[in-house]
Amino acid sequence: MKNMKRAAKRGQYHHGDLAAALVDTAVELIAERGVAGFSLAEASRRLGVTVAAPYRHFADRDALLAAVAAKGAGELATAVVAQTHGLTTEAERLAAGALAYVRFAAGKPALFQALFAAGLDKHKRPELEAAAAPLLEALCQPADSLCGGVPDSGKDLTLAVLATCHGHATLLLDGAFGPGPEAVEDAANRAAAATRALVAGRDALR
Amino acid sequence: MKNMKRAAKRGQYHHGDLAAALVDTAVELIAERGVAGFSLAEASRRLGVTVAAPYRHFADRDALLAAVAAKGAGELATAVVAQTHGLTTEAERLAAGALAYVRFAAGKPALFQALFAAGLDKHKRPELEAAAAPLLEALCQPADSLCGGVPDSGKDLTLAVLATCHGHATLLLDGAFGPGPEAVEDAANRAAAATRALVAGRDALR
DNA sequence: GTCTATATCCCGATAGAC
DNA sequence: GTCTATCGGGATATAGAC
């Protein structure tokens, strides 16, 4: 009775698609308090639902977290792929991917953190690897093209670019590039530039 | 009376240097359960001390966490600096620093995670920036040397190398390079190789 | 500087009714 | 598919004694 108000305010998820609603609410919550501060109980409260209800849709807290992470992996891959379209050189496609990667981390930190900072056993959640596969592929294709003959060198370049993007993204979220939207573009541009440098100096990879 | 056993087993920190003991125990705990799973209560229990005792030495949970992070920053800087000594070329000094960075993250994950994955406001903890300064300097010096004339390009290279190291380190801790010590050396070598590539292609930075 | 004791709050998860 | 009710556990933090 008392929590009916909240449910009404927030849009009556009762008997709707609670699973999806929980994912959305989890994203909100993580954005506000970080992954560690997220709880099933609080998410339930926000949706005007009992703490028992989520267990009909997710085995436990980590399962919901994994669903958020999978959504993040999909959206990140989509964002990167979208940016790499319509560019002429392979190097520029990689650089554009780097830009998109860092911007995504800054724009949807909750999804990014669920994917990377939630401490989920990715080995035990093959869905996540599957959701992340398109991202790998989007970077792998230009890299392979650039590295033509040499075996494995496409993979080496892909991994180097990915790690560089990831480093810029995580340092950015950690505040190492300073505050504000200006820091986001700075970090993104640096990641893109570093990607170009990796491409230019790729003979030194392995 | 019941917890006297544990205190005896673990070495009677009573009336010793509790502050330092708390830092050590926090490191143990974080190594076992991750940053999120760390609590003042559990640390107190392990030391055979009341939950109230730590508050004589640290304002709250985050203050102890910050002390661990500061220790991590210091040790990381030391490890990187140590590796860069005695090498002839500037490029190799940077590459060796990258090696050390990734190995540190893998070898002392608790310290590394306290420093980067604890969600501490580094802006509000200037001690941390101070503790990390030697690290920046260790990378900056060879980078400046390499980039000679061009203004700011030393800093650009330093940041690119740092982000690349960080990306490899965090992906490694996330399991992206697979399990085991073999993965550690793989990631470390890749970070070093990427650093050499960044140096080789540094004209593309900015 | 540490302990006793306690207040206060939150969480995950489950059983059983509807 | 959701609710009621509850068990069992753990956390932070403080007040006051010694």
Coordinates of C-alpha atoms (C1' of nucleotides) in Angstrom, one line a residue:
Chain A
M1 CA 0.0 0.0 0.0
K2 CA 2.7 2.4 0.9
N3 CA 4.8 1.6 -2.1
M4 CA 1.9 1.9 -4.5
K5 CA 2.8 5.5 -4.8
R6 CA 6.3 4.8 -6.1
A7 CA 5.0 2.3 -8.5
A8 CA 2.4 4.7 -9.9
K9 CA 5.0 7.4 -10.2
R10 CA 7.4 5.2 -12.1
G11 CA 5.0 3.6 -14.5
Q12 CA 3.4 0.5 -13.1
Y13 CA 5.7 -2.3 -14.3
H14 CA 3.4 -4.8 -12.6
H15 CA 2.5 -7.6 -14.9
G16 CA 4.5 -6.0 -17.6
D17 CA 7.9 -7.0 -18.8
L18 CA 9.6 -7.1 -15.4
A19 CA 12.7 -8.7 -16.7
A20 CA 13.4 -5.8 -19.1
A21 CA 12.3 -3.3 -16.5
L22 CA 14.8 -4.7 -14.0
V23 CA 17.6 -4.4 -16.5
D24 CA 16.7 -0.7 -17.1
T25 CA 16.5 0.0 -13.4
A26 CA 19.8 -1.7 -12.8
V27 CA 21.4 0.6 -15.4
E28 CA 20.0 3.6 -13.6
L29 CA 21.1 2.4 -10.3
I30 CA 24.6 1.5 -11.4
A31 CA 24.9 4.9 -13.0
E32 CA 24.0 6.6 -9.7
R33 CA 26.0 4.5 -7.2
G34 CA 28.4 2.3 -9.2
V35 CA 28.3 -1.5 -9.7
A36 CA 29.1 -2.2 -6.1
G37 CA 26.2 -0.1 -4.8
F38 CA 23.7 -2.0 -6.9
S39 CA 21.3 -4.4 -5.2
L40 CA 18.3 -6.4 -6.2
A41 CA 16.4 -5.0 -3.2
E42 CA 16.8 -1.4 -4.3
A43 CA 15.9 -2.2 -7.9
S44 CA 12.7 -3.9 -6.7
R45 CA 11.8 -1.0 -4.5
R46 CA 12.2 1.4 -7.4
L47 CA 9.8 -0.7 -9.5
G48 CA 7.3 -1.0 -6.8
V49 CA 7.8 -4.7 -6.7
T50 CA 8.6 -7.1 -3.9
V51 CA 12.1 -8.3 -3.3
A52 CA 11.0 -11.8 -4.2
A53 CA 9.7 -10.9 -7.7
P54 CA 13.0 -10.6 -9.5
Y55 CA 13.8 -14.2 -8.7
R56 CA 11.2 -15.3 -11.1
H57 CA 13.3 -13.8 -13.9
F58 CA 16.9 -14.0 -12.7
A59 CA 18.5 -16.7 -10.7
D60 CA 20.4 -14.2 -8.5
R61 CA 22.0 -10.8 -8.4
D62 CA 24.8 -11.7 -10.7
A63 CA 22.5 -13.0 -13.3
L64 CA 20.8 -9.7 -13.6
L65 CA 24.2 -8.0 -13.6
A66 CA 25.2 -10.3 -16.4
A67 CA 22.1 -9.3 -18.4
V68 CA 23.2 -5.7 -18.1
A69 CA 26.7 -6.6 -19.1
A70 CA 25.4 -8.4 -22.2
K71 CA 23.4 -5.4 -23.2
G72 CA 26.5 -3.3 -22.7
A73 CA 28.5 -5.6 -24.9
G74 CA 25.9 -5.5 -27.6
E75 CA 25.6 -1.7 -27.6
L76 CA 29.3 -1.2 -27.4
A77 CA 29.9 -3.4 -30.4
T78 CA 27.1 -1.6 -32.3
A79 CA 28.5 1.8 -31.5
V80 CA 32.0 0.8 -32.7
V81 CA 30.7 -0.9 -35.8
A82 CA 28.6 2.1 -36.7
Q83 CA 31.6 4.4 -36.6
T84 CA 33.7 2.3 -38.8
H85 CA 31.3 2.4 -41.7
G86 CA 31.9 4.6 -44.7
L87 CA 35.5 5.3 -44.1
T88 CA 38.1 4.8 -46.8
T89 CA 41.3 3.7 -45.2
E90 CA 41.6 0.8 -42.8
A91 CA 43.6 2.9 -40.4
E92 CA 40.9 5.5 -40.2
R93 CA 38.3 2.8 -39.5
L94 CA 40.3 1.6 -36.5
A95 CA 40.8 5.2 -35.3
A96 CA 37.1 5.8 -35.6
G97 CA 36.4 2.6 -33.7
A98 CA 38.7 3.9 -30.9
L99 CA 36.8 7.1 -30.8
A100 CA 33.5 5.3 -30.5
Y101 CA 34.9 3.0 -27.8
V102 CA 36.0 5.8 -25.5
R103 CA 32.8 7.8 -26.1
F104 CA 30.7 4.9 -25.3
A105 CA 32.4 4.3 -22.0
A106 CA 31.8 7.9 -21.1
G107 CA 28.3 8.1 -22.4
K108 CA 27.0 4.9 -20.9
P109 CA 29.3 4.3 -17.9
A110 CA 26.8 2.0 -16.3
L111 CA 26.8 -0.4 -19.2
F112 CA 30.5 -0.2 -19.6
Q113 CA 31.1 -0.8 -15.9
A114 CA 28.7 -3.7 -15.8
L115 CA 30.6 -5.2 -18.6
F116 CA 34.1 -4.7 -17.2
A117 CA 34.0 -3.7 -13.5
A118 CA 31.4 -6.0 -12.1
G119 CA 33.7 -8.9 -11.4
L120 CA 31.7 -11.4 -13.5
D121 CA 33.3 -14.7 -14.5
K122 CA 33.2 -14.3 -18.2
H123 CA 34.3 -17.8 -18.6
K124 CA 31.2 -18.9 -16.9
R125 CA 29.0 -16.7 -19.0
P126 CA 29.5 -17.6 -22.6
E127 CA 26.6 -15.3 -23.5
L128 CA 28.9 -12.4 -22.8
E129 CA 31.7 -13.6 -25.0
A130 CA 29.1 -14.1 -27.7
A131 CA 27.8 -10.6 -27.3
A132 CA 31.3 -9.1 -27.5
A133 CA 32.3 -11.1 -30.6
P134 CA 31.0 -8.5 -33.1
L135 CA 33.3 -5.9 -31.4
L136 CA 36.3 -8.1 -31.9
E137 CA 35.3 -8.7 -35.5
A138 CA 34.8 -5.1 -36.3
L139 CA 38.4 -4.4 -35.2
C140 CA 39.8 -7.5 -36.6
Q141 CA 38.8 -7.0 -40.2
P142 CA 40.6 -3.7 -40.8
A143 CA 43.6 -5.0 -38.8
D144 CA 43.8 -8.1 -40.9
S145 CA 43.6 -6.0 -44.0
L146 CA 46.4 -3.8 -42.9
C147 CA 48.7 -6.7 -41.8
G148 CA 48.1 -8.6 -45.0
G149 CA 50.6 -11.5 -45.2
V150 CA 52.1 -12.0 -41.8
P151 CA 50.3 -14.6 -39.8
D152 CA 48.8 -13.6 -36.4
S153 CA 49.9 -10.0 -36.9
G154 CA 46.3 -9.0 -37.5
K155 CA 45.3 -10.4 -34.2
D156 CA 48.3 -8.7 -32.6
L157 CA 47.2 -5.3 -33.9
T158 CA 43.6 -5.9 -33.0
L159 CA 44.5 -6.7 -29.4
A160 CA 46.9 -3.7 -29.1
V161 CA 44.2 -1.4 -30.4
L162 CA 41.6 -2.8 -28.1
A163 CA 43.8 -2.6 -25.1
T164 CA 44.7 1.0 -25.9
C165 CA 41.1 1.9 -26.2
H166 CA 40.3 0.2 -23.0
G167 CA 43.1 1.9 -21.2
H168 CA 42.0 5.3 -22.3
A169 CA 38.4 4.5 -21.4
T170 CA 39.0 3.2 -18.0
L171 CA 41.5 6.0 -17.1
L172 CA 38.9 8.5 -18.3
L173 CA 36.2 7.0 -16.0
D174 CA 38.7 7.1 -13.2
G175 CA 39.1 10.8 -13.7
A176 CA 42.6 10.7 -14.9
F177 CA 41.8 13.0 -17.8
G178 CA 40.0 15.5 -15.6
P179 CA 36.3 16.2 -15.3
G180 CA 33.7 17.3 -17.8
P181 CA 32.9 16.6 -21.5
E182 CA 36.1 18.2 -22.5
A183 CA 38.0 15.3 -20.9
V184 CA 35.9 12.8 -22.8
E185 CA 36.8 14.3 -26.2
D186 CA 40.4 14.6 -25.1
A187 CA 40.6 10.9 -24.1
A188 CA 38.8 9.8 -27.2
N189 CA 41.0 11.8 -29.5
R190 CA 44.1 10.5 -27.7
A191 CA 42.8 6.9 -28.2
A192 CA 42.3 7.6 -31.9
A193 CA 45.7 9.1 -32.2
A194 CA 47.3 6.2 -30.4
T195 CA 45.5 3.8 -32.7
R196 CA 47.0 5.6 -35.7
A197 CA 50.4 5.4 -34.1
L198 CA 50.0 1.7 -33.4
V199 CA 49.1 1.2 -37.1
A200 CA 52.1 3.3 -38.2
G201 CA 54.5 1.4 -36.0
R202 CA 52.8 -2.0 -36.3
D203 CA 56.0 -3.6 -37.5
A204 CA 57.2 -3.4 -33.8
L205 CA 54.3 -5.6 -32.6
R206 CA 55.8 -9.0 -31.9
Chain B
M1 CA 37.0 -14.5 24.5
K2 CA 36.1 -16.5 21.5
N3 CA 38.1 -14.3 19.1
M4 CA 41.2 -14.5 21.2
K5 CA 42.1 -17.7 19.4
R6 CA 42.1 -16.0 16.1
A7 CA 44.2 -13.1 17.4
A8 CA 46.7 -15.5 18.8
K9 CA 46.9 -17.5 15.6
R10 CA 47.5 -14.4 13.6
G11 CA 50.1 -12.7 15.6
Q12 CA 48.7 -10.4 18.3
Y13 CA 48.5 -7.0 16.7
H14 CA 47.1 -5.7 19.9
H15 CA 48.8 -2.5 21.0
G16 CA 51.2 -2.8 18.1
D17 CA 50.9 -0.8 14.9
L18 CA 47.3 -1.3 14.2
A19 CA 47.2 1.2 11.4
A20 CA 49.8 -0.7 9.4
A21 CA 48.3 -4.0 10.3
L22 CA 45.0 -2.9 9.0
V23 CA 46.5 -1.9 5.7
D24 CA 48.2 -5.3 5.3
T25 CA 45.0 -7.1 6.2
A26 CA 43.0 -5.0 3.8
V27 CA 45.4 -6.1 1.1
E28 CA 44.9 -9.7 2.0
L29 CA 41.2 -9.3 2.0
I30 CA 41.0 -7.5 -1.3
A31 CA 43.2 -10.2 -2.9
E32 CA 40.8 -12.8 -1.7
R33 CA 37.4 -11.2 -2.3
G34 CA 38.0 -8.1 -4.4
V35 CA 37.6 -4.5 -3.4
A36 CA 33.9 -4.7 -3.2
G37 CA 34.1 -7.6 -0.8
F38 CA 36.3 -5.8 1.6
S39 CA 34.9 -4.5 4.9
L40 CA 36.3 -2.9 8.0
A41 CA 34.4 -5.4 10.1
E42 CA 36.1 -8.4 8.4
A43 CA 39.5 -6.8 8.7
S44 CA 39.0 -6.2 12.4
R45 CA 37.9 -9.8 12.9
R46 CA 41.0 -11.1 11.2
L47 CA 43.2 -9.0 13.5
G48 CA 41.4 -10.1 16.6
V49 CA 40.3 -6.5 17.2
T50 CA 36.9 -4.9 17.8
V51 CA 35.1 -3.3 14.9
A52 CA 35.5 0.0 16.8
A53 CA 39.3 -0.1 16.9
P54 CA 40.0 0.9 13.3
Y55 CA 38.1 4.2 13.7
R56 CA 41.0 5.4 16.0
H57 CA 43.2 5.2 12.9
F58 CA 41.0 5.8 9.9
A59 CA 38.1 8.0 9.6
D60 CA 36.1 5.4 7.7
R61 CA 36.2 2.5 5.3
D62 CA 37.3 4.7 2.4
A63 CA 40.1 6.2 4.3
L64 CA 41.7 2.8 4.9
L65 CA 41.1 2.0 1.2
A66 CA 42.9 5.2 0.2
A67 CA 45.8 4.2 2.4
V68 CA 46.0 0.9 0.5
A69 CA 45.7 2.7 -2.8
A70 CA 48.5 5.1 -1.8
K71 CA 50.7 2.1 -1.0
G72 CA 49.8 0.6 -4.4
A73 CA 50.7 3.8 -6.2
G74 CA 54.1 3.9 -4.5
E75 CA 55.0 0.3 -5.2
L76 CA 53.8 0.5 -8.8
A77 CA 56.0 3.5 -9.4
T78 CA 58.9 1.8 -7.7
A79 CA 58.5 -1.3 -9.8
V80 CA 58.3 0.7 -13.1
V81 CA 61.2 2.9 -12.2
A82 CA 63.4 -0.1 -11.2
Q83 CA 62.8 -1.8 -14.6
T84 CA 63.7 1.3 -16.6
H85 CA 67.2 1.5 -15.1
G86 CA 70.3 0.3 -16.9
L87 CA 68.8 0.3 -20.3
T88 CA 70.5 2.0 -23.2
T89 CA 67.7 3.2 -25.5
E90 CA 64.8 5.3 -24.4
A91 CA 62.4 3.1 -26.3
E92 CA 63.6 0.1 -24.4
R93 CA 63.1 1.9 -21.1
L94 CA 59.5 2.6 -22.0
A95 CA 59.0 -0.9 -23.1
A96 CA 60.5 -2.2 -19.9
G97 CA 58.3 0.1 -17.9
A98 CA 55.3 -1.4 -19.7
L99 CA 56.4 -4.9 -18.8
A100 CA 56.7 -3.9 -15.2
Y101 CA 53.3 -2.1 -15.1
V102 CA 51.4 -5.2 -16.3
R103 CA 53.4 -7.6 -14.2
F104 CA 52.7 -5.5 -11.1
A105 CA 49.0 -5.5 -11.8
A106 CA 49.1 -9.3 -12.0
G107 CA 51.4 -9.8 -9.1
K108 CA 49.7 -7.5 -6.7
P109 CA 46.2 -7.2 -7.9
A110 CA 44.9 -6.1 -4.6
L111 CA 47.1 -3.0 -4.6
F112 CA 46.4 -2.3 -8.2
Q113 CA 42.6 -2.6 -7.7
A114 CA 42.6 -0.5 -4.6
L115 CA 44.3 2.1 -6.7
F116 CA 42.1 2.0 -9.8
A117 CA 38.9 -0.1 -9.1
A118 CA 37.9 1.2 -5.6
G119 CA 35.9 4.1 -6.9
L120 CA 37.9 6.6 -4.8
D121 CA 37.7 10.3 -5.7
K122 CA 41.3 11.0 -6.5
H123 CA 40.5 14.7 -6.7
K124 CA 39.6 14.5 -3.1
R125 CA 42.7 12.6 -2.1
P126 CA 45.7 14.6 -3.3
E127 CA 48.0 12.1 -1.4
L128 CA 47.2 9.6 -4.2
E129 CA 48.2 11.9 -7.0
A130 CA 51.4 12.7 -5.1
A131 CA 52.1 9.0 -4.7
A132 CA 51.6 8.4 -8.4
A133 CA 53.7 11.3 -9.5
P134 CA 57.0 9.3 -9.7
L135 CA 55.3 6.9 -12.1
L136 CA 54.4 9.7 -14.5
E137 CA 57.9 11.1 -14.2
A138 CA 59.6 7.7 -14.9
L139 CA 57.7 7.5 -18.2
C140 CA 57.9 11.2 -19.0
Q141 CA 61.6 11.4 -19.0
P142 CA 62.3 8.8 -21.8
A143 CA 59.3 10.1 -23.7
D144 CA 60.5 13.7 -23.7
S145 CA 63.9 12.5 -24.8
L146 CA 62.5 10.7 -27.7
C147 CA 60.2 13.6 -28.7
G148 CA 62.9 16.2 -28.5
G149 CA 61.8 19.4 -30.1
V150 CA 58.1 19.2 -30.6
P151 CA 56.2 20.8 -27.6
D152 CA 53.8 18.6 -25.7
S153 CA 54.6 15.6 -27.7
G154 CA 56.5 14.1 -24.8
K155 CA 53.4 14.2 -22.7
D156 CA 51.3 12.8 -25.5
L157 CA 53.6 9.8 -25.9
T158 CA 53.7 9.4 -22.1
L159 CA 49.9 9.3 -21.8
A160 CA 49.5 7.0 -24.8
V161 CA 52.0 4.5 -23.3
L162 CA 50.4 4.8 -19.9
A163 CA 46.9 4.1 -21.3
T164 CA 48.2 1.2 -23.3
C165 CA 49.8 -0.3 -20.2
H166 CA 46.7 0.3 -18.2
G167 CA 44.5 -1.3 -20.9
H168 CA 46.5 -4.4 -21.0
A169 CA 46.7 -4.6 -17.2
T170 CA 43.0 -4.2 -16.7
L171 CA 42.0 -6.6 -19.5
L172 CA 44.4 -9.1 -18.0
L173 CA 42.8 -8.9 -14.6
D174 CA 39.4 -9.2 -16.3
G175 CA 40.5 -12.6 -17.7
A176 CA 40.6 -11.4 -21.3
F177 CA 44.0 -12.9 -21.8
G178 CA 43.0 -16.2 -20.3
P179 CA 44.1 -17.8 -17.0
G180 CA 47.4 -18.6 -15.5
P181 CA 50.9 -17.1 -15.4
E182 CA 51.2 -17.7 -19.1
A183 CA 48.5 -15.1 -19.7
V184 CA 50.5 -12.6 -17.5
E185 CA 53.6 -12.8 -19.6
D186 CA 51.5 -12.7 -22.8
A187 CA 49.8 -9.5 -21.7
A188 CA 53.0 -8.0 -20.5
N189 CA 54.9 -8.8 -23.7
R190 CA 52.0 -7.4 -25.7
A191 CA 52.1 -4.2 -23.7
A192 CA 55.8 -3.8 -24.3
A193 CA 55.4 -4.5 -28.0
A194 CA 52.6 -2.0 -28.2
T195 CA 54.8 0.5 -26.5
R196 CA 57.5 0.0 -29.1
A197 CA 54.9 0.4 -31.8
L198 CA 53.7 3.7 -30.2
V199 CA 57.3 4.9 -30.2
A200 CA 57.9 3.9 -33.8
G201 CA 54.7 5.5 -34.9
R202 CA 54.8 8.5 -32.5
D203 CA 54.5 11.0 -35.4
A204 CA 50.9 10.0 -35.6
L205 CA 50.1 11.1 -32.1
R206 CA 48.2 14.4 -32.3
Chain C
dG1 C1' 44.1 2.9 22.1
dT2 C1' 41.1 -0.7 22.7
dC3 C1' 36.8 -3.0 24.3
dT4 C1' 31.8 -3.7 25.3
dA5 C1' 27.6 -3.0 23.8
dT6 C1' 24.4 -1.3 20.8
dA7 C1' 21.7 1.3 17.4
dT8 C1' 20.5 1.3 12.7
dC9 C1' 20.2 -0.3 8.4
dC10 C1' 20.6 -3.2 4.3
dC11 C1' 21.1 -7.4 1.7
dG12 C1' 20.2 -12.1 -0.5
dA13 C1' 17.4 -15.7 -0.7
dT14 C1' 13.4 -18.9 0.3
dA15 C1' 8.7 -21.0 1.6
dG16 C1' 4.1 -20.9 0.9
dA17 C1' -0.2 -18.4 -0.2
dC18 C1' -2.9 -16.4 -3.9
Chain D
dG1 C1' 4.0 -14.0 -11.8
dT2 C1' 3.7 -11.6 -7.8
dC3 C1' 3.0 -11.0 -2.7
dT4 C1' 3.5 -11.8 2.4
dA5 C1' 6.5 -12.9 5.7
dT6 C1' 10.6 -14.2 7.3
dC7 C1' 15.3 -16.3 8.3
dG8 C1' 20.0 -15.4 8.7
dG9 C1' 23.6 -12.7 8.0
dG10 C1' 26.7 -8.7 7.7
dA11 C1' 27.9 -3.7 7.5
dT12 C1' 28.9 1.1 9.4
dA13 C1' 29.3 3.9 13.0
dT14 C1' 28.9 5.7 17.8
dA15 C1' 28.8 6.2 23.1
dG16 C1' 30.9 5.3 27.1
dA17 C1' 33.8 2.4 30.1
dC18 C1' 38.6 1.2 31.1

